[in-house]
mmCIF file of C-alpha atoms in Angstrom:
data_model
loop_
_atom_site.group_PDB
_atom_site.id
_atom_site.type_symbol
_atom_site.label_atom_id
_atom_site.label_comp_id
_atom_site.label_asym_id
_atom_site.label_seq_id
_atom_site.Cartn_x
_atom_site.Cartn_y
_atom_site.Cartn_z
ATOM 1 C CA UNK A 1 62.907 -19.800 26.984
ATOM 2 C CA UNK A 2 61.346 -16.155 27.341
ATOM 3 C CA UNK A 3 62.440 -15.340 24.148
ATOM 4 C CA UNK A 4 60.792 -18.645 22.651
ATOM 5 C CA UNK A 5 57.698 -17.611 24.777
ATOM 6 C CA UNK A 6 57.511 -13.858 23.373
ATOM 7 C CA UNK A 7 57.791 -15.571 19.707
ATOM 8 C CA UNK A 8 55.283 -17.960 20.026
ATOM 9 C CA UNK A 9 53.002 -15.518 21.901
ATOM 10 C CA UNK A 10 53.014 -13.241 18.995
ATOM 11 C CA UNK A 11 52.833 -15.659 16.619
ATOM 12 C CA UNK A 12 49.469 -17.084 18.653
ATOM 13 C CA UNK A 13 48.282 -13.879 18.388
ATOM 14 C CA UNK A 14 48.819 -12.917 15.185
ATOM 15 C CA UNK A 15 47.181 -16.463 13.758
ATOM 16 C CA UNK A 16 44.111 -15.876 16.153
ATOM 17 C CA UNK A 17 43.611 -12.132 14.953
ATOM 18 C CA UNK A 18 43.517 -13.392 11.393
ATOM 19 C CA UNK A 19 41.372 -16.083 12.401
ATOM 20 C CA UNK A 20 39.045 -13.579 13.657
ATOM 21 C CA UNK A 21 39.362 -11.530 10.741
ATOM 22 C CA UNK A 22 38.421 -13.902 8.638
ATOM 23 C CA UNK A 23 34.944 -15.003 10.948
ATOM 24 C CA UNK A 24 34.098 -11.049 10.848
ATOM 25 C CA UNK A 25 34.326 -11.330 7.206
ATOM 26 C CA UNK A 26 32.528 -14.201 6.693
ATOM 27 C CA UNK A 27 29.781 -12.931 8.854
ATOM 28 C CA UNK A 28 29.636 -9.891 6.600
ATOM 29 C CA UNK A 29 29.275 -11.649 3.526
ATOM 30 C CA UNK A 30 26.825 -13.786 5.598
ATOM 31 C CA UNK A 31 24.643 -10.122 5.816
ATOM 32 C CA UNK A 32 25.122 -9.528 2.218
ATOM 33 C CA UNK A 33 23.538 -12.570 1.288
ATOM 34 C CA UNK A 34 20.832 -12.495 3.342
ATOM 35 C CA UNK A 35 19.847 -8.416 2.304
ATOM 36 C CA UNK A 36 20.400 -10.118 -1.859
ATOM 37 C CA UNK A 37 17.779 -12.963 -0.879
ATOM 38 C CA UNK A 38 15.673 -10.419 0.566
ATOM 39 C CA UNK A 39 15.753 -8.081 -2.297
ATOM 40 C CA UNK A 40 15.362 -11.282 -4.718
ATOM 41 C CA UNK A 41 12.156 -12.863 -2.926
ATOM 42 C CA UNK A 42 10.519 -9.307 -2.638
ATOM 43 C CA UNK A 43 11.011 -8.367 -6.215
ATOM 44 C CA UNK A 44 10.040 -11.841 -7.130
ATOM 45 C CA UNK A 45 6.769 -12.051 -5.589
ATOM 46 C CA UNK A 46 5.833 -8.299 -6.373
ATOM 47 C CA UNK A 47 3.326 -7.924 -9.251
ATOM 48 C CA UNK A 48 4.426 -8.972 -13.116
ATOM 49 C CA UNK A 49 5.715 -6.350 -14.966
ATOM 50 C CA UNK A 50 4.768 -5.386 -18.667
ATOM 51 C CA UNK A 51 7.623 -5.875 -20.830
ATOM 52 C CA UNK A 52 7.468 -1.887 -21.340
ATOM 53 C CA UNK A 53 8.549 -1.063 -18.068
ATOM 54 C CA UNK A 54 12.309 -2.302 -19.146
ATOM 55 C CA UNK A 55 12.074 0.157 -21.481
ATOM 56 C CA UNK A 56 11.354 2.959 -18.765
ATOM 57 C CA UNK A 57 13.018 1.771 -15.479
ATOM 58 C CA UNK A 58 16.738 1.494 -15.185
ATOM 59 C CA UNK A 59 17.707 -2.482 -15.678
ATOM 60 C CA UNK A 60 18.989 -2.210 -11.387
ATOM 61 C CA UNK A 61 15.455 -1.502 -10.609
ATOM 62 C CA UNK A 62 14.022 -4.281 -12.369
ATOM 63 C CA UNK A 63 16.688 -7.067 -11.660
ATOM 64 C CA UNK A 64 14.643 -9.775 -10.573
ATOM 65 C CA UNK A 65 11.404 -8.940 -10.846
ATOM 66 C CA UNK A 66 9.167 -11.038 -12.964
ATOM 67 C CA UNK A 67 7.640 -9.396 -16.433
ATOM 68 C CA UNK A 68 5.395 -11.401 -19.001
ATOM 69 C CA UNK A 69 7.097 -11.423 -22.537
ATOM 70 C CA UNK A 70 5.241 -12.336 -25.534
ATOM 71 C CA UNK A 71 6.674 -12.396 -28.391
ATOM 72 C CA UNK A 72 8.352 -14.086 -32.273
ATOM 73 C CA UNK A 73 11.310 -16.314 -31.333
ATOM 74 C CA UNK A 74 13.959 -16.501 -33.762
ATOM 75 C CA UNK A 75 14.849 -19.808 -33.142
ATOM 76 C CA UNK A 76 17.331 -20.497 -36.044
ATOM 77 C CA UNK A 77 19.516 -17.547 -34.368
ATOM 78 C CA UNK A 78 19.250 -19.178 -31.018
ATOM 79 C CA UNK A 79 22.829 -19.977 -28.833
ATOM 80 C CA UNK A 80 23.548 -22.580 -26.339
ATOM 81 C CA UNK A 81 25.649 -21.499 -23.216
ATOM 82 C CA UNK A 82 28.009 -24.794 -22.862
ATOM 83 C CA UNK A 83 29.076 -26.830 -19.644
ATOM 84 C CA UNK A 84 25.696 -26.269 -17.907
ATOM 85 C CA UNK A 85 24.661 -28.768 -15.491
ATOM 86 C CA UNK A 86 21.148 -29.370 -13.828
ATOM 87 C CA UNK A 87 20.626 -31.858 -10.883
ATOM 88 C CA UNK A 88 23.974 -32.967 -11.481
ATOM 89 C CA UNK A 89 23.250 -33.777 -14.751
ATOM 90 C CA UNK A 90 25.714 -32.372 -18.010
ATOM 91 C CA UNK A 91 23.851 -29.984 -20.344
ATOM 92 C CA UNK A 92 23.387 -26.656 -21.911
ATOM 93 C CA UNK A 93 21.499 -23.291 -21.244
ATOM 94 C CA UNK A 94 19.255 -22.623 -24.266
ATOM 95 C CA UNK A 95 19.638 -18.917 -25.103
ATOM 96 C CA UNK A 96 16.783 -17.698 -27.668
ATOM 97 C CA UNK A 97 16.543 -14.236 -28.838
ATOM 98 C CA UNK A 98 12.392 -12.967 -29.271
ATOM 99 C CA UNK A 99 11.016 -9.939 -30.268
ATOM 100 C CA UNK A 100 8.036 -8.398 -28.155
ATOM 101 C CA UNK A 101 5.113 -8.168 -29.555
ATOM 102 C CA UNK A 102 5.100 -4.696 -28.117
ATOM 103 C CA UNK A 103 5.328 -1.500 -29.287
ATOM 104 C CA UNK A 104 8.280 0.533 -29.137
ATOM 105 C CA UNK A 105 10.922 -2.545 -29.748
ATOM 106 C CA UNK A 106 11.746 -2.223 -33.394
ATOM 107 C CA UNK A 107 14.503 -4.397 -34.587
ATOM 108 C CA UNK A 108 15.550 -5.212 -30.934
ATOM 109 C CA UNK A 109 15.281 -8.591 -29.268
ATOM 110 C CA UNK A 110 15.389 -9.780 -25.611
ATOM 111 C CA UNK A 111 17.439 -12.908 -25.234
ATOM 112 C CA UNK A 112 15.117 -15.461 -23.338
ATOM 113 C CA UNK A 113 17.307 -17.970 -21.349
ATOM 114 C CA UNK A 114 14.408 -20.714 -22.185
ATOM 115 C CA UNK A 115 15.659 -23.541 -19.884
ATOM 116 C CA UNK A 116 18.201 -26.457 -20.037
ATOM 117 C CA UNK A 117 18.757 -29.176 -22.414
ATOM 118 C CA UNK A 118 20.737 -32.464 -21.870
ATOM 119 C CA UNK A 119 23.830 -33.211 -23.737
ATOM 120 C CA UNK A 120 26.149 -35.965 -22.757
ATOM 121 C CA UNK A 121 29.144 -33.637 -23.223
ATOM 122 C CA UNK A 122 27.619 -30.451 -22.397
ATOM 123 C CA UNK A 123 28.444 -28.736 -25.762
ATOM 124 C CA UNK A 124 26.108 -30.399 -28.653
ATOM 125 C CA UNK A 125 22.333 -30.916 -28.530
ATOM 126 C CA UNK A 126 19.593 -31.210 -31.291
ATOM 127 C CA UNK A 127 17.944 -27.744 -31.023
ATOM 128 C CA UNK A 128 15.086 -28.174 -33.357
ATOM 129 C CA UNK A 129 12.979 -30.721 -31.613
ATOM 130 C CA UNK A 130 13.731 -28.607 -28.601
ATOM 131 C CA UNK A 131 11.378 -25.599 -29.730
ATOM 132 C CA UNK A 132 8.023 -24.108 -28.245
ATOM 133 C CA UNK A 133 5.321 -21.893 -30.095
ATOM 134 C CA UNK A 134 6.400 -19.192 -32.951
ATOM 135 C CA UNK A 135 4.669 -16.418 -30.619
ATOM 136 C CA UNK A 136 6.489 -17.724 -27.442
ATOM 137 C CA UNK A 137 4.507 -16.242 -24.536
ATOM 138 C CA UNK A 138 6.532 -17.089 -20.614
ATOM 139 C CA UNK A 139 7.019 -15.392 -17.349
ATOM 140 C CA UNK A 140 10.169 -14.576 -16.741
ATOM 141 C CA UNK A 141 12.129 -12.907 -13.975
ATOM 142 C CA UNK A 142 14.635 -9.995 -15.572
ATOM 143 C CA UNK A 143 18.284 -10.439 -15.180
ATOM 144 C CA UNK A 144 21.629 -9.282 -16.109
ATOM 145 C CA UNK A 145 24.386 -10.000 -18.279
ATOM 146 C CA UNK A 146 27.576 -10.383 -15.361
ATOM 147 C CA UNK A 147 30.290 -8.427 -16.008
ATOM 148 C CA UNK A 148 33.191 -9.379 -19.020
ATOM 149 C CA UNK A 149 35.488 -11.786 -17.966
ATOM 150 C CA UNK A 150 39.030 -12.414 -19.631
ATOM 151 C CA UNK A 151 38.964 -15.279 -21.971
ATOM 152 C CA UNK A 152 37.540 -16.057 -25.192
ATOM 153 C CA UNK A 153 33.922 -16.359 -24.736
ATOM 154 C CA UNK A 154 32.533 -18.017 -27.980
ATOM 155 C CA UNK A 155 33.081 -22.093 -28.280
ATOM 156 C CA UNK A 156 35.466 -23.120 -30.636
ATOM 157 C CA UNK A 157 34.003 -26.441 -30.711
ATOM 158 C CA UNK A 158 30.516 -24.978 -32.016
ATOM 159 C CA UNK A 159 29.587 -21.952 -34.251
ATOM 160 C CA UNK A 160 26.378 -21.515 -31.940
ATOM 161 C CA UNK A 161 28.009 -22.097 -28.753
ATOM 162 C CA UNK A 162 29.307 -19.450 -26.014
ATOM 163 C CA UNK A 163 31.030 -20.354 -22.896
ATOM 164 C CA UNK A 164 29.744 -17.149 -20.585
ATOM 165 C CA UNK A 165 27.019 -14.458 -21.038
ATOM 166 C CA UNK A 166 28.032 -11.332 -23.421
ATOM 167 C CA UNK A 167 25.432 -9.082 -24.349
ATOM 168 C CA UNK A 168 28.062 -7.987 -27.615
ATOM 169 C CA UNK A 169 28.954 -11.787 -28.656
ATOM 170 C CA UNK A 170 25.191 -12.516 -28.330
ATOM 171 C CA UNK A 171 24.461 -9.461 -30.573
ATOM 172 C CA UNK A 172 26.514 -10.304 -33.276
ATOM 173 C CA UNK A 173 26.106 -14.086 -32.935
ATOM 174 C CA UNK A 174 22.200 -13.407 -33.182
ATOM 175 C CA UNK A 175 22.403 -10.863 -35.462
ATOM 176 C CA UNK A 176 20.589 -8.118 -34.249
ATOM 177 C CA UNK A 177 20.792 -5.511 -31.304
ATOM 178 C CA UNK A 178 19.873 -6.995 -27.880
ATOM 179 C CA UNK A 179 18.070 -5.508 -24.666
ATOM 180 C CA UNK A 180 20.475 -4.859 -21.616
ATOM 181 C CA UNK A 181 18.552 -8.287 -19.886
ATOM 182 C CA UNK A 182 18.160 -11.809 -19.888
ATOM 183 C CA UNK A 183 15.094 -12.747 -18.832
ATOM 184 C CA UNK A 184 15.029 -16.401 -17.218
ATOM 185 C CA UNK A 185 12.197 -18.040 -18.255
ATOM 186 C CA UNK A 186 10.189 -19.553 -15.278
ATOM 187 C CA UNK A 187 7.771 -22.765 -15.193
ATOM 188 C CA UNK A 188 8.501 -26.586 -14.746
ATOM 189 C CA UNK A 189 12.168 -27.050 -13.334
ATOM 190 C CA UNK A 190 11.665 -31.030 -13.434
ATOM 191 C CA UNK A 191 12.890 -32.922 -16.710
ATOM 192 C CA UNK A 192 10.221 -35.009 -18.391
ATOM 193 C CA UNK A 193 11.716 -35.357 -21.338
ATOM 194 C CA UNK A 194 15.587 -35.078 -22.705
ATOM 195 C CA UNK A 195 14.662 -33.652 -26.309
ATOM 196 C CA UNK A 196 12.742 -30.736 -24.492
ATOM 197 C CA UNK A 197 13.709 -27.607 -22.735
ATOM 198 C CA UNK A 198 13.382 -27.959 -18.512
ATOM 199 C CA UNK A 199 13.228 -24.592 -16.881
ATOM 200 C CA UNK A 200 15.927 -23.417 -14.810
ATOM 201 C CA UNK A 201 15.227 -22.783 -11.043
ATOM 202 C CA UNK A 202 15.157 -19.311 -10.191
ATOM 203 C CA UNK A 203 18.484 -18.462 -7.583
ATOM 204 C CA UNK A 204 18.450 -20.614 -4.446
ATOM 205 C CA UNK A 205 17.254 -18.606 -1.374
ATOM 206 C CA UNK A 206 19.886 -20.692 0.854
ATOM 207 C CA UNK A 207 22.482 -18.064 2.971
ATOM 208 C CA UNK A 208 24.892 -20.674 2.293
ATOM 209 C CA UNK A 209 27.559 -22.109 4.117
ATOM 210 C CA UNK A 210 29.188 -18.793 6.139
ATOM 211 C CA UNK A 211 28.156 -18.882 8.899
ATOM 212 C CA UNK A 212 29.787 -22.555 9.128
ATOM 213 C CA UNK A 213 32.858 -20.700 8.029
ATOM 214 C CA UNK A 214 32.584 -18.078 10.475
ATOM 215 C CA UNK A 215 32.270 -20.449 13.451
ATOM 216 C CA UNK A 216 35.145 -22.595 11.962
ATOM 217 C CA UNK A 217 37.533 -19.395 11.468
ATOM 218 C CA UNK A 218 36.398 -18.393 15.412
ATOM 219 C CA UNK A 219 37.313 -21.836 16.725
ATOM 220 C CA UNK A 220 40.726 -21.698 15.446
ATOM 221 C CA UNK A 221 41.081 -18.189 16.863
ATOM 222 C CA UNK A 222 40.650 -20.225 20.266
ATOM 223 C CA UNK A 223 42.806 -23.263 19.320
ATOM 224 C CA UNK A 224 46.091 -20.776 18.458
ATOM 225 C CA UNK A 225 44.928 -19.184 21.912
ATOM 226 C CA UNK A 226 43.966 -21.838 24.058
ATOM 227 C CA UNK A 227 47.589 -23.953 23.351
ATOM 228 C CA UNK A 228 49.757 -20.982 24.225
ATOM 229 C CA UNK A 229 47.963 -20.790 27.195
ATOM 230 C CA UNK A 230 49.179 -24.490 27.212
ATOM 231 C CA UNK A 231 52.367 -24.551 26.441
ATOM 232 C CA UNK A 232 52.934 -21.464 28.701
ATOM 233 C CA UNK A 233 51.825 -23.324 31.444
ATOM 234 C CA UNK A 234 53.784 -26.165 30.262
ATOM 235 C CA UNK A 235 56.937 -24.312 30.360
ATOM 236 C CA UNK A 236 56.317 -23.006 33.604
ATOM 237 C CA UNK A 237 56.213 -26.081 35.295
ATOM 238 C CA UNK A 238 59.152 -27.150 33.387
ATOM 239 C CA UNK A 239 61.419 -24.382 34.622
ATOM 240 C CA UNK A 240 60.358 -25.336 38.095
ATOM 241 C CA UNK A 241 60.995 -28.890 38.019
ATOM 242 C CA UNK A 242 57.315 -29.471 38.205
ATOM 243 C CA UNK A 243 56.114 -32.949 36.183
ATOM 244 C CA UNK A 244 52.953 -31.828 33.774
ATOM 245 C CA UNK A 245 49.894 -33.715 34.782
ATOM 246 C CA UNK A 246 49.030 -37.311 33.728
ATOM 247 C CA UNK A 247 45.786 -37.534 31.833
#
């Protein structure tokens, strides 16, 4: 029985350590996300930048903030970013490369994530009736292209489809060399009409569901604790002859 005890014990621990690793952790990541929607909502509300400053500030230093682009969209080179979803709704991402009007830009576009399109099986959409002006002038809040990921990235379904962000599949897909950004253009997030382009929300300013997690991961930290206590106790009584308790 002691050795039975001594194994379970350490078990019990063991499970509510982990446990209480895990609520640590989540309450970490629980920090991180609130310092990112803190940095996000401060960028985004601080004055518009010109479209120069992303020539002149690194691209860390302007994630997020919002810039006014005007400028010629190319719209027979644009790309669609496939298995998009809005408001539960299947879709695209509308990805349009424009050329400031700016000095200083040459041959080099910015891709403009324009908004979201319907399409019953998120991959094909009519693209022409979906267009704005020729001079296409938006706010927009600067982003990143994420990281590579392993995979093929282009559609094989579509010639003008991609499955993820890549600033080098864009380039060559488009045609022409691309700015290190994506710039999200902002305005009316609610769909009025399937044939046109709804803007996508900026990122939600939730903190998500961690802290949840944390106090889940802590509670079964106290379970694994709490019923060796038990069964201790339990045992005890046992070896003595004692009845447990009627509840």
């Amino acid at each position: 029985m002691n050795r039975k005890l001594i194994l379970f014990g350490v078990f019990a621990v063991i499970a509510a350590g982990v446990c209480v690793r895990l609520g640590i952790w989540q309450l970490h990541r629980l920090d991180e996300r609130r310092m990112k929607n803190a940095l996000v909502l401060a960028r985004s509300n601080a004055e518009s930048l010109p479209m120069r400053a992303l020539h002149e500030q690194d691209t860390s230093a302007t994630h997020w903030r919002r810039v006014t682009i005007q400028g010629v969209a190319d719209y027979d080179a644009e790309v669609v970013q496939t298995s998009r979803s809005l408001n539960g709704t299947p879709g695209v991402y509308v990805l349009t490369p424009v050329r400031p009007l700016e000095e200083g830009w040459g041959d080099t576009a910015v891709v403009v994530l324009r908004g979201y399109l319907y399409s019953a099986d998120a991959r094909t959409v009519e693209l022409a009736r979906a267009r704005e002006a020729d001079t296409l002038s938006v706010e927009a809040l600067v982003t990143s292209f994420p990281p590579p990921r392993p995979g093929a990235v282009r559609s094989p379904t579509s010639d003008n489809a991609i499955r993820a962000l890549d600033r080098d599949t864009l380039s060559a897909m488009m045609h022409r060399p691309l700015a290190p950004v994506v710039l999200l253009a902002l305005g009316d997030t609610v769909t009025r009409d399937v044939a046109l382009v709804t803007r996508v929300p900026p990122p939600s300013q939730s903190e998500g569901p961690h802290f949840s997690y944390a106090m889940q991961w802590f509670g079964f930290a106290t379970v694994f604790i709490v019923g060796f206590v038990a069964f201790v106790r339990n045992s005890s009584r046992s070896s003595r002859g004692e009845r447990p308790p009627v509840v």
